[in-house]
Coordinates of C-alpha atoms and ligand atoms in Angstrom, one line a residue:
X20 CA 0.0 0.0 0.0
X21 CA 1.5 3.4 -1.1
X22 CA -0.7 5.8 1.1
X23 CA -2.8 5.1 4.1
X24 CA -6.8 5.3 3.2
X25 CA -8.7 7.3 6.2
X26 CA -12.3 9.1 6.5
X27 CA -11.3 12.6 7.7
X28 CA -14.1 14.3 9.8
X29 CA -13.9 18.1 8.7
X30 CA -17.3 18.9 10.1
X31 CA -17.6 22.7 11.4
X32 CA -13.6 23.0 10.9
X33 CA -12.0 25.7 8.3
X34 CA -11.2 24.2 4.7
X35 CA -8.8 26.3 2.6
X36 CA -9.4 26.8 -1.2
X37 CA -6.7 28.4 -3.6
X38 CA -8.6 29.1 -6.8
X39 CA -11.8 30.1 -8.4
X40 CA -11.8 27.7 -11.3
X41 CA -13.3 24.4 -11.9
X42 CA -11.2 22.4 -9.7
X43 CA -11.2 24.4 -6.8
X44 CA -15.0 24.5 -7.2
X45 CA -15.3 20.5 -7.3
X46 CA -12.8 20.5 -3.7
X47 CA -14.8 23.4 -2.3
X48 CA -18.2 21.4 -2.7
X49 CA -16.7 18.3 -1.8
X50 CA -15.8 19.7 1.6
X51 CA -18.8 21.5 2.2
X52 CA -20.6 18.3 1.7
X53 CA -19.2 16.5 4.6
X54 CA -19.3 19.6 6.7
X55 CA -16.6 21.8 6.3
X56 CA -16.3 25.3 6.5
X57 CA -14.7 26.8 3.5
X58 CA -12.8 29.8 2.8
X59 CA -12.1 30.0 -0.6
X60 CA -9.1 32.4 -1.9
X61 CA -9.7 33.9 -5.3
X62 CA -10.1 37.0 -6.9
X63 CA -13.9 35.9 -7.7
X64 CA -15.4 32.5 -7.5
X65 CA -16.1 31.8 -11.4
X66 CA -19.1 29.9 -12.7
X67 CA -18.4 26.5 -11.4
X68 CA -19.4 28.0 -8.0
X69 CA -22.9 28.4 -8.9
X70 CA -24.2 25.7 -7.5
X71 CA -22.8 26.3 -4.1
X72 CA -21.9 29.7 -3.9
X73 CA -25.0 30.5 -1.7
X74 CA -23.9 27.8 0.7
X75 CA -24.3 29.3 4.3
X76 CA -20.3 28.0 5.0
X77 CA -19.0 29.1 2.0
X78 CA -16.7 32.5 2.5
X79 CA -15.1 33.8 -0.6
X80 CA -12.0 36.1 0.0
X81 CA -10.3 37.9 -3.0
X82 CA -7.0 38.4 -1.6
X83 CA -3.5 35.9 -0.9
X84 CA -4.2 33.3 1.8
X85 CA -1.8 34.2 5.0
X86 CA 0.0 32.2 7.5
X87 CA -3.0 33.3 9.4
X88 CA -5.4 32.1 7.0
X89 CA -4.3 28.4 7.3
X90 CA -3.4 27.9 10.6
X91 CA -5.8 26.0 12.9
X92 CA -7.3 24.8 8.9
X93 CA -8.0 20.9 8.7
X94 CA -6.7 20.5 5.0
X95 CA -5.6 23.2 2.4
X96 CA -6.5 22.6 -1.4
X97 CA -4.1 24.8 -3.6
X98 CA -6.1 24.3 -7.5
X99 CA -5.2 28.0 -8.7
X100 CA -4.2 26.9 -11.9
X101 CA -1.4 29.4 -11.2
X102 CA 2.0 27.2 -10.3
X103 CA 3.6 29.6 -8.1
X104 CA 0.8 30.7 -6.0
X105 CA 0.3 27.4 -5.3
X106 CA 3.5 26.7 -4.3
X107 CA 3.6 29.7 -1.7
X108 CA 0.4 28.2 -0.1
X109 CA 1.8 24.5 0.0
X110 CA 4.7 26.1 1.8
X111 CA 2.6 27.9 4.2
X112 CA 0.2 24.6 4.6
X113 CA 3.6 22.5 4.8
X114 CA 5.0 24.7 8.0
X115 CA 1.6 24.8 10.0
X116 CA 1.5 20.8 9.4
X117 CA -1.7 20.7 7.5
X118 CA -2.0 18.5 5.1
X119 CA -2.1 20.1 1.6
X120 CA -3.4 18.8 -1.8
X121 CA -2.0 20.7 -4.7
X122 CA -3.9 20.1 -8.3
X123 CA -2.0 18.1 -10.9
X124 CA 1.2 18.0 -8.5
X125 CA 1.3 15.0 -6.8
X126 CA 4.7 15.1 -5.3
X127 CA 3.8 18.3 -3.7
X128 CA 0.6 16.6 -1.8
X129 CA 0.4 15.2 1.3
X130 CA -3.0 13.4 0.7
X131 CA -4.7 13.2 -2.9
X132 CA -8.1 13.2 -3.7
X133 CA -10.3 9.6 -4.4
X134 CA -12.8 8.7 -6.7
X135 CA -15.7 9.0 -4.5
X136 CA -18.8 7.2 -4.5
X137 CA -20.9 8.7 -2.4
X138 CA -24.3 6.7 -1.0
X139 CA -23.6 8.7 2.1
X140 CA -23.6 7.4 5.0
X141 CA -22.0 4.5 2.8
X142 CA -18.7 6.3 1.1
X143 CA -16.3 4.1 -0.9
X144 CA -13.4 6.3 -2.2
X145 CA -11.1 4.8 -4.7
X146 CA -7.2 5.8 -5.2
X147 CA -4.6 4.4 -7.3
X148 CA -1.6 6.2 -5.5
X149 CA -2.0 8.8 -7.9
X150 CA -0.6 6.2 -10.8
X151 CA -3.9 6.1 -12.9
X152 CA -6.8 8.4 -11.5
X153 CA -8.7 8.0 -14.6
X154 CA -8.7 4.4 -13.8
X155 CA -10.1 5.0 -10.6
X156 CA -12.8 6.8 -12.3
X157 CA -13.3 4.0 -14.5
X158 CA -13.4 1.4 -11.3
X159 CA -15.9 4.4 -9.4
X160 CA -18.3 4.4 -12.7
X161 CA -18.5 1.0 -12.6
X162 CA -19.3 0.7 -8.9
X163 CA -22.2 3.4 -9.3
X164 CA -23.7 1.1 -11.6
X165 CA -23.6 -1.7 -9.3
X166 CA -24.4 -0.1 -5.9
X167 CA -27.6 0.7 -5.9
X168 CA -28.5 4.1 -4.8
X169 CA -30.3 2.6 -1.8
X170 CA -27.6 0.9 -0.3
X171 CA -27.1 4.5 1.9
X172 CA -30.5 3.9 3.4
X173 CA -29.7 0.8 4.5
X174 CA -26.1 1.4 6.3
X175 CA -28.4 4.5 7.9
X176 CA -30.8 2.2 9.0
X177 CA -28.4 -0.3 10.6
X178 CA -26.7 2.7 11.8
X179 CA -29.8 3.4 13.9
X180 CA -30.4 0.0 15.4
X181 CA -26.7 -0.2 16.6
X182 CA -27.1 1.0 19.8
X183 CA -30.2 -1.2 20.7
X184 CA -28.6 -4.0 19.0
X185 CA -25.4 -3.9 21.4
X186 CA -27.4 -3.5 24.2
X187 CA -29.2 -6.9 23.2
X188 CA -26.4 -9.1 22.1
X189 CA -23.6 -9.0 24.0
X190 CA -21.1 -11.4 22.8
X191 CA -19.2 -10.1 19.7
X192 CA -19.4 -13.3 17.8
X193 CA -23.2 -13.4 17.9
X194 CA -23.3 -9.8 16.9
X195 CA -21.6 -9.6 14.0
X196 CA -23.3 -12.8 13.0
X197 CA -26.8 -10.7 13.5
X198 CA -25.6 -8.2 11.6
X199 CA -24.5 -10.4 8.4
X200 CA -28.1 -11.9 8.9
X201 CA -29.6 -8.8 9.2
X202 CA -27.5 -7.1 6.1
X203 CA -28.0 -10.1 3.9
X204 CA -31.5 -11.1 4.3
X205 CA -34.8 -10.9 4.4
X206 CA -34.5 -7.0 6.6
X207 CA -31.7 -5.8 3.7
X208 CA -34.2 -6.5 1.1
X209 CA -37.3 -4.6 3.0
X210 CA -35.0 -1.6 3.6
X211 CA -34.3 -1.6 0.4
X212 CA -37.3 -1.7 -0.8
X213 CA -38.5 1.2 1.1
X214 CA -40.4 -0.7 3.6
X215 CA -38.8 0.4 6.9
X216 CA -42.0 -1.0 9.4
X217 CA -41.6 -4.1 8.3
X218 CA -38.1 -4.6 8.0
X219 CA -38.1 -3.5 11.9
X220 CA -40.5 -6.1 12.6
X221 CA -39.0 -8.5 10.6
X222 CA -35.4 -7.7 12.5
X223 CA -37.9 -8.5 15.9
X224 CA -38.8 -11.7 15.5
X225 CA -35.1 -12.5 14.5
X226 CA -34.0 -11.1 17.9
X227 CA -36.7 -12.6 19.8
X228 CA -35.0 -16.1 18.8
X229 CA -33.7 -17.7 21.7
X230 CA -30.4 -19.1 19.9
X231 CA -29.3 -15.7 18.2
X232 CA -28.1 -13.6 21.2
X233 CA -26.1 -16.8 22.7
X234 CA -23.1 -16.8 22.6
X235 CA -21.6 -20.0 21.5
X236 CA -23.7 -20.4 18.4
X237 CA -22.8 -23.7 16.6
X238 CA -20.2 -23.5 14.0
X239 CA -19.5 -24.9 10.5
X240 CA -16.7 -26.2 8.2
X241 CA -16.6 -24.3 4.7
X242 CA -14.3 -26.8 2.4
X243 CA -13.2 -24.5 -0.7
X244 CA -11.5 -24.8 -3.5
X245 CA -9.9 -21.6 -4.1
X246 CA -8.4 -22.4 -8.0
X247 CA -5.1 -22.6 -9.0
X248 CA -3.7 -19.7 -8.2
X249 CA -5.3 -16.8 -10.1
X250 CA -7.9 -15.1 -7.6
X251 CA -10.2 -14.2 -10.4
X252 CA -10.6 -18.2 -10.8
X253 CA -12.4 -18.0 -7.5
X254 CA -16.5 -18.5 -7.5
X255 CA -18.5 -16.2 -6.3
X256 CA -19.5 -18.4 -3.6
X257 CA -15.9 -19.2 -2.3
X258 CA -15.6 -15.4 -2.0
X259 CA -18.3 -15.0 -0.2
X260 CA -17.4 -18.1 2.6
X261 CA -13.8 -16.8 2.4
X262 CA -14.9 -13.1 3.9
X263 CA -17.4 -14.9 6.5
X264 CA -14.7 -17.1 7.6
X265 CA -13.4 -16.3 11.5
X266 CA -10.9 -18.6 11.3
X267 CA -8.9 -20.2 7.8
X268 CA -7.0 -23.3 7.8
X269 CA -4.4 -23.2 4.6
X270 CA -1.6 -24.6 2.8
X271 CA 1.1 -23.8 0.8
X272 CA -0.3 -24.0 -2.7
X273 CA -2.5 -20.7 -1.8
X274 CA -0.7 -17.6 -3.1
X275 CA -0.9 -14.3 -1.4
X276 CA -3.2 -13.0 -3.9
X277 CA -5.7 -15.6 -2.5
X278 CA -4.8 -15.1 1.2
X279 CA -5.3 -11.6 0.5
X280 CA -9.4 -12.0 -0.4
X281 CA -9.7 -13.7 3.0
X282 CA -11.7 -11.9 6.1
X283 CA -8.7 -9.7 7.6
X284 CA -9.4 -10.2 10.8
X285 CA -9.9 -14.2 10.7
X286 CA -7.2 -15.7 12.5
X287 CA -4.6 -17.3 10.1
X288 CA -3.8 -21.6 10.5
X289 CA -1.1 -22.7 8.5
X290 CA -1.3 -26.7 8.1
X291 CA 0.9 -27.0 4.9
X292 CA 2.2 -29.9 3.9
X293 CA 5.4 -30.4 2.2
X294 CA 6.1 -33.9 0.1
X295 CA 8.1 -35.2 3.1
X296 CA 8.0 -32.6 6.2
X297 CA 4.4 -32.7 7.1
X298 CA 3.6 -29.8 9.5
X299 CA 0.2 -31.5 10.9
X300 CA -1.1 -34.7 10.0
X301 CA -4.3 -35.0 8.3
X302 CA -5.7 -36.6 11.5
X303 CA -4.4 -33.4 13.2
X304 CA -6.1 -30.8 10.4
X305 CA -9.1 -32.7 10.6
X306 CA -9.4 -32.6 14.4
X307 CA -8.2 -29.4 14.6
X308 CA -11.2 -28.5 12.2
X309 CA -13.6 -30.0 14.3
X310 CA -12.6 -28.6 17.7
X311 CA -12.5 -24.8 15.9
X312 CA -16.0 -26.0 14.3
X313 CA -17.2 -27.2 18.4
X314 CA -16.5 -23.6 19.4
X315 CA -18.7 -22.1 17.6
X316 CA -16.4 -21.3 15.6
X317 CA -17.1 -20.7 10.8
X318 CA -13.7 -22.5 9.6
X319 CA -12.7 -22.1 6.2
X320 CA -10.7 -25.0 4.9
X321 CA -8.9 -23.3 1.7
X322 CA -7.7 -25.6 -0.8
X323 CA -5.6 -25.5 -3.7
X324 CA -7.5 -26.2 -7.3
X325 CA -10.7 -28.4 -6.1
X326 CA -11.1 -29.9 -2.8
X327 CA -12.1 -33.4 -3.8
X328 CA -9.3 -33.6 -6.5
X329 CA -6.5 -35.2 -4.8
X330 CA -7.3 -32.5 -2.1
X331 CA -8.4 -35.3 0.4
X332 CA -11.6 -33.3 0.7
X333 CA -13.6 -36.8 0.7
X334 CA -11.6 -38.0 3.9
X335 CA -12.2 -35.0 5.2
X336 CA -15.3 -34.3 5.3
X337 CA -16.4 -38.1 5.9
X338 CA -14.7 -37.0 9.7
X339 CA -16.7 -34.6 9.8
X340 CA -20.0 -35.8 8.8
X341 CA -19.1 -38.5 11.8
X342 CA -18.6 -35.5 14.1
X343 CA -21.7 -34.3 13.6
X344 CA -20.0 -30.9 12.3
X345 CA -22.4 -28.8 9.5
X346 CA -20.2 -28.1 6.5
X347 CA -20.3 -26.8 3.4
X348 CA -18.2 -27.8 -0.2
X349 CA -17.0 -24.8 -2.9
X350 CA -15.8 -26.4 -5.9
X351 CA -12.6 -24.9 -7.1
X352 CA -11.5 -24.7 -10.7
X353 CA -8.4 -27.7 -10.6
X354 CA -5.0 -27.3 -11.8
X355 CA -5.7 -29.7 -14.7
X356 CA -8.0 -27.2 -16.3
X357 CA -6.7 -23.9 -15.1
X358 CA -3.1 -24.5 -16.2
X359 CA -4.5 -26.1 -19.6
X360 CA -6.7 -23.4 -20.4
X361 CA -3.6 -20.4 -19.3
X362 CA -1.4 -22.6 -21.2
X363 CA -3.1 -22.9 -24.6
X364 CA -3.5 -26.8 -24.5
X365 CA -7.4 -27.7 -25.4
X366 CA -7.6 -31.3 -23.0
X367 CA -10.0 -32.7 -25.5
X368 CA -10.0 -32.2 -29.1
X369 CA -11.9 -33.8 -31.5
X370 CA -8.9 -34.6 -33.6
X371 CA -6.6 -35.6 -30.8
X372 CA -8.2 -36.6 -27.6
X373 CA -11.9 -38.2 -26.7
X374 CA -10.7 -39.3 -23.2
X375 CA -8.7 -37.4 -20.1
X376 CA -7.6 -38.8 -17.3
X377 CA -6.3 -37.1 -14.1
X378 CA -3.7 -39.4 -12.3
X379 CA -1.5 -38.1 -9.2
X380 CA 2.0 -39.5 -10.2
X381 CA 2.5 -39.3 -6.1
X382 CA 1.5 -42.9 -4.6
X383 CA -0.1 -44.1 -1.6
X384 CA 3.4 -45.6 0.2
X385 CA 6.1 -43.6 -1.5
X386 CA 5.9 -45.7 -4.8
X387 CA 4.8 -44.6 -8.3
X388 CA 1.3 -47.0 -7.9
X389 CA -0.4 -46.3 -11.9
X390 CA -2.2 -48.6 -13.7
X391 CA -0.1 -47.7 -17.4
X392 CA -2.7 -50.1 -19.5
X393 CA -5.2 -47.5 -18.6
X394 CA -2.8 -44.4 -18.9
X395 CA -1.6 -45.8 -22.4
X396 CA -4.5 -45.6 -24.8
X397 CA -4.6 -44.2 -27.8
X398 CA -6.6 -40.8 -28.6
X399 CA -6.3 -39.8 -24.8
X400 CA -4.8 -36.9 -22.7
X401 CA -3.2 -38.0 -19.2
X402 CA -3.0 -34.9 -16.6
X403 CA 0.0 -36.0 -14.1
X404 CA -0.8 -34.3 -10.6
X405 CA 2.5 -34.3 -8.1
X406 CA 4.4 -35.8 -10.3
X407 CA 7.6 -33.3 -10.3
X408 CA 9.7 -35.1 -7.8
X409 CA 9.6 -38.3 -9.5
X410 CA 9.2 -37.3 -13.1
X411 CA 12.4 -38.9 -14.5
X412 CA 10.9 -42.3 -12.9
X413 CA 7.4 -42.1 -14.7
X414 CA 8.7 -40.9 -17.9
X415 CA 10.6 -44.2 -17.8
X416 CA 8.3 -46.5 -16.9
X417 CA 6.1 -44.7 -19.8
X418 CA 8.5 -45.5 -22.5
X419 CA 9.4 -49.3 -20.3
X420 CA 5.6 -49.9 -20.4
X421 CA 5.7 -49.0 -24.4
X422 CA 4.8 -46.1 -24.4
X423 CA 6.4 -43.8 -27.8
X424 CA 9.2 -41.2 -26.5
X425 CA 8.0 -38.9 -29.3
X426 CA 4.4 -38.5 -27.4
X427 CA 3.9 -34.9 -26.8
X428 CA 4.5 -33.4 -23.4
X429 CA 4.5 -29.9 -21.7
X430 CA 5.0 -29.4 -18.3
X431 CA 3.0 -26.5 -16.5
X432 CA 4.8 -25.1 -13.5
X433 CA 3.0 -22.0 -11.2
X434 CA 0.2 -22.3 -13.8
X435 CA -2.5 -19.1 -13.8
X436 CA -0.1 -17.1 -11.7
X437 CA 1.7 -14.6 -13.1
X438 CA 5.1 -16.8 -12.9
X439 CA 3.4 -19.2 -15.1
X440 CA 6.4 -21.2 -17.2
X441 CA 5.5 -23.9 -19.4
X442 CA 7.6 -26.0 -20.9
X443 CA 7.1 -28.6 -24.1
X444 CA 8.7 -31.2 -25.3
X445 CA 8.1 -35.1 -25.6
X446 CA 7.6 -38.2 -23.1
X447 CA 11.5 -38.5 -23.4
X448 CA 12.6 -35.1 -23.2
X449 CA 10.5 -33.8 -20.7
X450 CA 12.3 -35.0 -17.4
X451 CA 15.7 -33.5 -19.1
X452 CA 14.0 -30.1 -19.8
X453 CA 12.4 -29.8 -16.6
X454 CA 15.5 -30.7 -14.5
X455 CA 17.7 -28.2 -17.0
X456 CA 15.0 -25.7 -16.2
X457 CA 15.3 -25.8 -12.7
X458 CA 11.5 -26.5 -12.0
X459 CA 10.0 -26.3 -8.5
X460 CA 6.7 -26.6 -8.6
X461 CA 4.0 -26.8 -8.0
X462 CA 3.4 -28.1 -11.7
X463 CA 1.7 -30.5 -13.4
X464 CA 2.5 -32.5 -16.8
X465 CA 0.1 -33.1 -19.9
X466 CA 0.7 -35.7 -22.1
X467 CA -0.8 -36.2 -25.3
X468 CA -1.0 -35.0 -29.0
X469 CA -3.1 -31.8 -27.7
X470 CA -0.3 -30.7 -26.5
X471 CA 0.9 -29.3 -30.5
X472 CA -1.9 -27.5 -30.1
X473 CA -0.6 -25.0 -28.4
X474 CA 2.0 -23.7 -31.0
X475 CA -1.4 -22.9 -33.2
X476 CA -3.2 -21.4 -29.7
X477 CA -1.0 -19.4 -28.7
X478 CA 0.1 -15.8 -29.8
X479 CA 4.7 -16.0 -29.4
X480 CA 5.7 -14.2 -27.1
Ligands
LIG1 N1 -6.8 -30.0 -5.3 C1 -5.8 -29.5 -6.2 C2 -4.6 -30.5 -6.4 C3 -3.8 -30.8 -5.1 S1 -2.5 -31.8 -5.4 C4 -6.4 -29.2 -7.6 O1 -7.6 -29.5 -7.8 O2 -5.7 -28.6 -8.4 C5 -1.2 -30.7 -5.7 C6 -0.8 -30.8 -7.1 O3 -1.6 -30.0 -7.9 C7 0.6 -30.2 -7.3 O4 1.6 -31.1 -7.0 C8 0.6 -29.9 -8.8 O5 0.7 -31.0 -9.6 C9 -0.9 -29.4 -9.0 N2 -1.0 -28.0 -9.0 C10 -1.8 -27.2 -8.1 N3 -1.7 -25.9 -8.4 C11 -1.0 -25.8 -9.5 C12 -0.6 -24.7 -10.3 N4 -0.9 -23.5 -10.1 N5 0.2 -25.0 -11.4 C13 0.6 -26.3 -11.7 N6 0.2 -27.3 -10.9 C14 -0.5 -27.1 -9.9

C-alpha cells in the first residue's frame, strides 16, 4: 500500500481553497458536503461556483491566503491553476502541518483526492496512488452502476439500530453474525425496498429467537476450493465463505493473492504440507477443524484447485459428517484445467483426444502406484498431478511400459499465476528439460497429441 486510506471528519472546521476555477469549485463542494467550512481564496469564484456559492459555510476572500489564514485549517486545497501561487500556499500549509493537496502535483501533496462514491452514509473512495486516477474513475463508474442508490439507506438504517442492538447481544461473535443476517437477508431486502415497518419487525422476530443472542452459536466447516492460483478463478460463492470465515486453515499451494481475499481479521492456520515434512497430520487438520467448528467457531478449509481432486476433501469431510459438524463444499476450478486453459492446450480435441484422465504420479506408500494399461491408450490426454519429484521415474516406466518417446509433453509449472512457465517437449525429453529448467513446482505435466496444439493457440511471445 502506497498511502494510508482514512475518512477525515472536517465537520464545522476551516477548509482552505486556492482558486476560483473548476477544480477548486469540485474540492470546495466536496468539503462543504461533509461539513466543512470553506474559505475560498480567489479573486472571484467563477461559474463552477454556482451551485454552491449561496452555501451558508462558503466564505469567498479575494486576496493571498496568510500564514493566518491556514493555521488551525484541517486540509488546504491549492487548485489555482497558477504554479507559483500554489507553491507559496503549500509552503505555508507544509509549515503549519496541515495536510495540503495541490492540483495536478502529486509530489507536492500530502493526501490526494479519491474517486468517490458517495451513498452517504456508505462512502467508498477509490485511489490508485496517484498512478492512474482515470482508472479510478473508471473502477468508481463501474461501482455506481452496481451499488444501488439505496444501499445509503440501509447502512443508515443499521446505523440506527446499533445502539439497541449492542445492548441486546452482548457477545461479539453473535453480533456480528446478526448483523450479516440482518444485512443479507430478508430485513436488507425490505429496507431496500422502502419498507422500513416491516423490516423492523422483521429484525424482531429475528432477535426474539432464543439461539441468536447466545453466545456460542454452533459453528461450521466451509471446504473450498480456491483455483489454482489466479484469484479471479475463485466462484462467487468461495468469496463470499472466504470473507465470513473467522478462522482459515491453509496450505502452501495458496498464493498471497488468494490469502489476501480472505476476512482480515480471521485468524490465520497454517497446516501445509510439504512432500516429506508434514507440519500437521491430516488426523491433526481434521481434528483441529472440528474442535474450531465445536466452538462455535465458521472455519474455512482453503484448498488448492478443487477440494475433492487429490485434495483429500472426501476423507475430510467423511470425519466430519461423523462428528456431527455442518459443513459446506465450494468447488474450485483444478489445476488440470486452469493450467491447460492459461497454457493454450485444449484437453479434448476432437482430432486428438476423446478421453482425459487425471492421475497423481504421487503414490499411496512412497511408490509410483499407476495402472499404465489405462494411462496408455490411444486418442487420450493424461493430466499428471505431483508428479515433479519423480518425473524422470514415470517418464521411464512410460517408455518401459511401451509407451512412444515422441508423445507430446508440456510441463505447466506455477500455472494461472503470473510466474506461469510452461515447458514442451516429448515423453522423453521432458524429465531432461524440466530438470535443465530448474523447475519447482508446483506443476503439473500433460501428455498427449493436444499438447501441439498449443504452438497454433497461442500468440509467441
Ligand atoms: N486439489 C488440487 C490439487 C492438489 S495436489 C487441484 O484440484 O488442483 C497438488 C498438485 O496440484 C501439485 O503437485 C501440482 O501437480 C498441482 N497444482 C496445483 N496448483 C498448480 C498450479 N498453479 N500449477 C501447476 N500445478 C498445480
Amino acid at each position: 500500500m502506497d498511502q494510508l486510506p482514512i475518512f477525515l471528519n472536517v465537520a464545522g472546521r476551516p477548509v482552505v481553497v486556492l482558486g476560483g476555477g473548476a477544480q477548486a469549485a469540485r474540492r470546495a463542494e466536496l468539503a462543504l458536503r461533509a461539513g466543512g467550512h470553506v474559505r475560498v481564496f480567489a479573486p472571484k469564484a467563477g461559474e463552477d461556483f454556482r451551485d454552491i456559492r449561496d452555501h451558508a459555510h462558503l466564505t469567498v476572500l479575494a486576496r493571498e491566503p496568510a500564514a493566518a489564514d491556514v493555521a488551525g485549517a484541517a486540509l488546504v486545497f491549492c487548485a489555482s491553476g497558477d504554479a507559483a501561487a500554489d507553491r507559496r500556499l503549500q509552503a505555508l500549509a507544509r509549515r503549519a502541518g496541515v495536510p495540503v493537496n495541490v492540483a495536478d502535483a502529486p509530489g507536492l501533496c500530502d493526501f490526494i483526492m479519491p474517486a468517490i462514491v458517495d451513498r452517504a452514509p456508505l462512502t467508498i473512495a477509490i485511489g490508485t496512488g496517484g498512478a492512474s486516477p482515470v482508472f479510478a474513475r473508471l473502477l468508481r463508474a463501474k461501482l455506481e452502476s452496481l451499488i444501488p442508490a439505496s444501499y445509503g439507506r440501509l447502512v443508515a438504517f443499521a446505523s440506527r439500530q446499533r445502539e439497541p442492538v449492542g445492548k441486546r447481544i452482548r457477545d461479539a461473535t453473535a453480533r456480528r453474525r446478526f448483523w450479516e443476517w440482518l444485512l443479507e437477508g430478508p430485513v436488507a431486502d425490505r429496507v431496500l425496498e422502502g419498507r422500513e415497518a416491516e423490516a423492523t419487525a422483521e429484525m424482531e422476530r429475528h432477535l426474539a429467537a432464543p439461539d441468536v443472542t447466545a453466545s456460542a452459536p454452533s459453528g461450521e466447516v466451509y471446504l473450498v476450493g480456491a483455483g489454482p492460483g489466479d484469484p479471479d478463478l475463485l466462484t462467487f460463492r468461495a468469496l463470499r465463505l472466504m470473507q465470513r470465515a473467522d478462522v482459515v486453515l491453509y496450505d502452501r499451494l495458496l498464493g498471497d493473492a488468494i490469502m489476501n481475499l480472505v476476512r482480515r481479521d480471521a485468524e490465520r492456520i497454517y497446516v501445509g504440507k510439504r512432500s516429506k515434512e508434514h507440519t500437521l497430520s491430516q488426523d491433526e487438520i481434521t481434528a483441529l477443524m472440528i474442535r474450531l467448528a465445536r466452538e462455535g467457531r465458521r472455519v474455512l478449509r482453503l484448498k488448492g484447485g478443487d477440494p475433492f481432486m487429490f485434495g483429500r476433501g472426501g476423507e475430510e469431510i467423511e470425519h466430519l459428517a461423523a462428528a456431527g459438524i455442518a459443513f459446506q463444499i465450494v468447488p474450485g476450478i483444478t489445476a488440470a484445467n486452469g493450467c491447460a486453459a492459461y497454457a493454450g492446450i485444449p484437453l479434448t480435441h476432437r482430432d486428438h483426444a476423446q478421453a482425459c484422465v487425471f492421475v497423481t504420479g504421487h503414490g499411496q506408500k512412497d511408490q509410483v502406484d499407476v495402472d499404465w494399461k489405462l494411462l496408455l491408450q490411444p486418442r487420450q490426454t493424461v493430466v499428471i498431478y505431483m508428479g515433479l519429484g519423480r518425473l524422470a521415474e514415470l517418464t521411464r516406466e512410460f517408455l518401459a511400459h511401451g509407451a512412444d518417446p515422441a508423445l507430446p509433453a508440456a510441463l505447466i509449472e506455477n500455472g494461472t499465476r503470473a510466474n506461469q512457465r510452461v515447458l514442451t517437449g516429448t515423453l522423453g525429453t521432458i524429465a531432461d528439460q524440466a530438470a535443465a529448467a530448474a523447475i519447482k513446482g508446483p506443476a503439473i505435466i500433460i501428455l498427449g497429441t493436444v499438447v501441439t496444439l498449443r504452438d497454433k493457440l497461442v500468440a509467441p511471445d
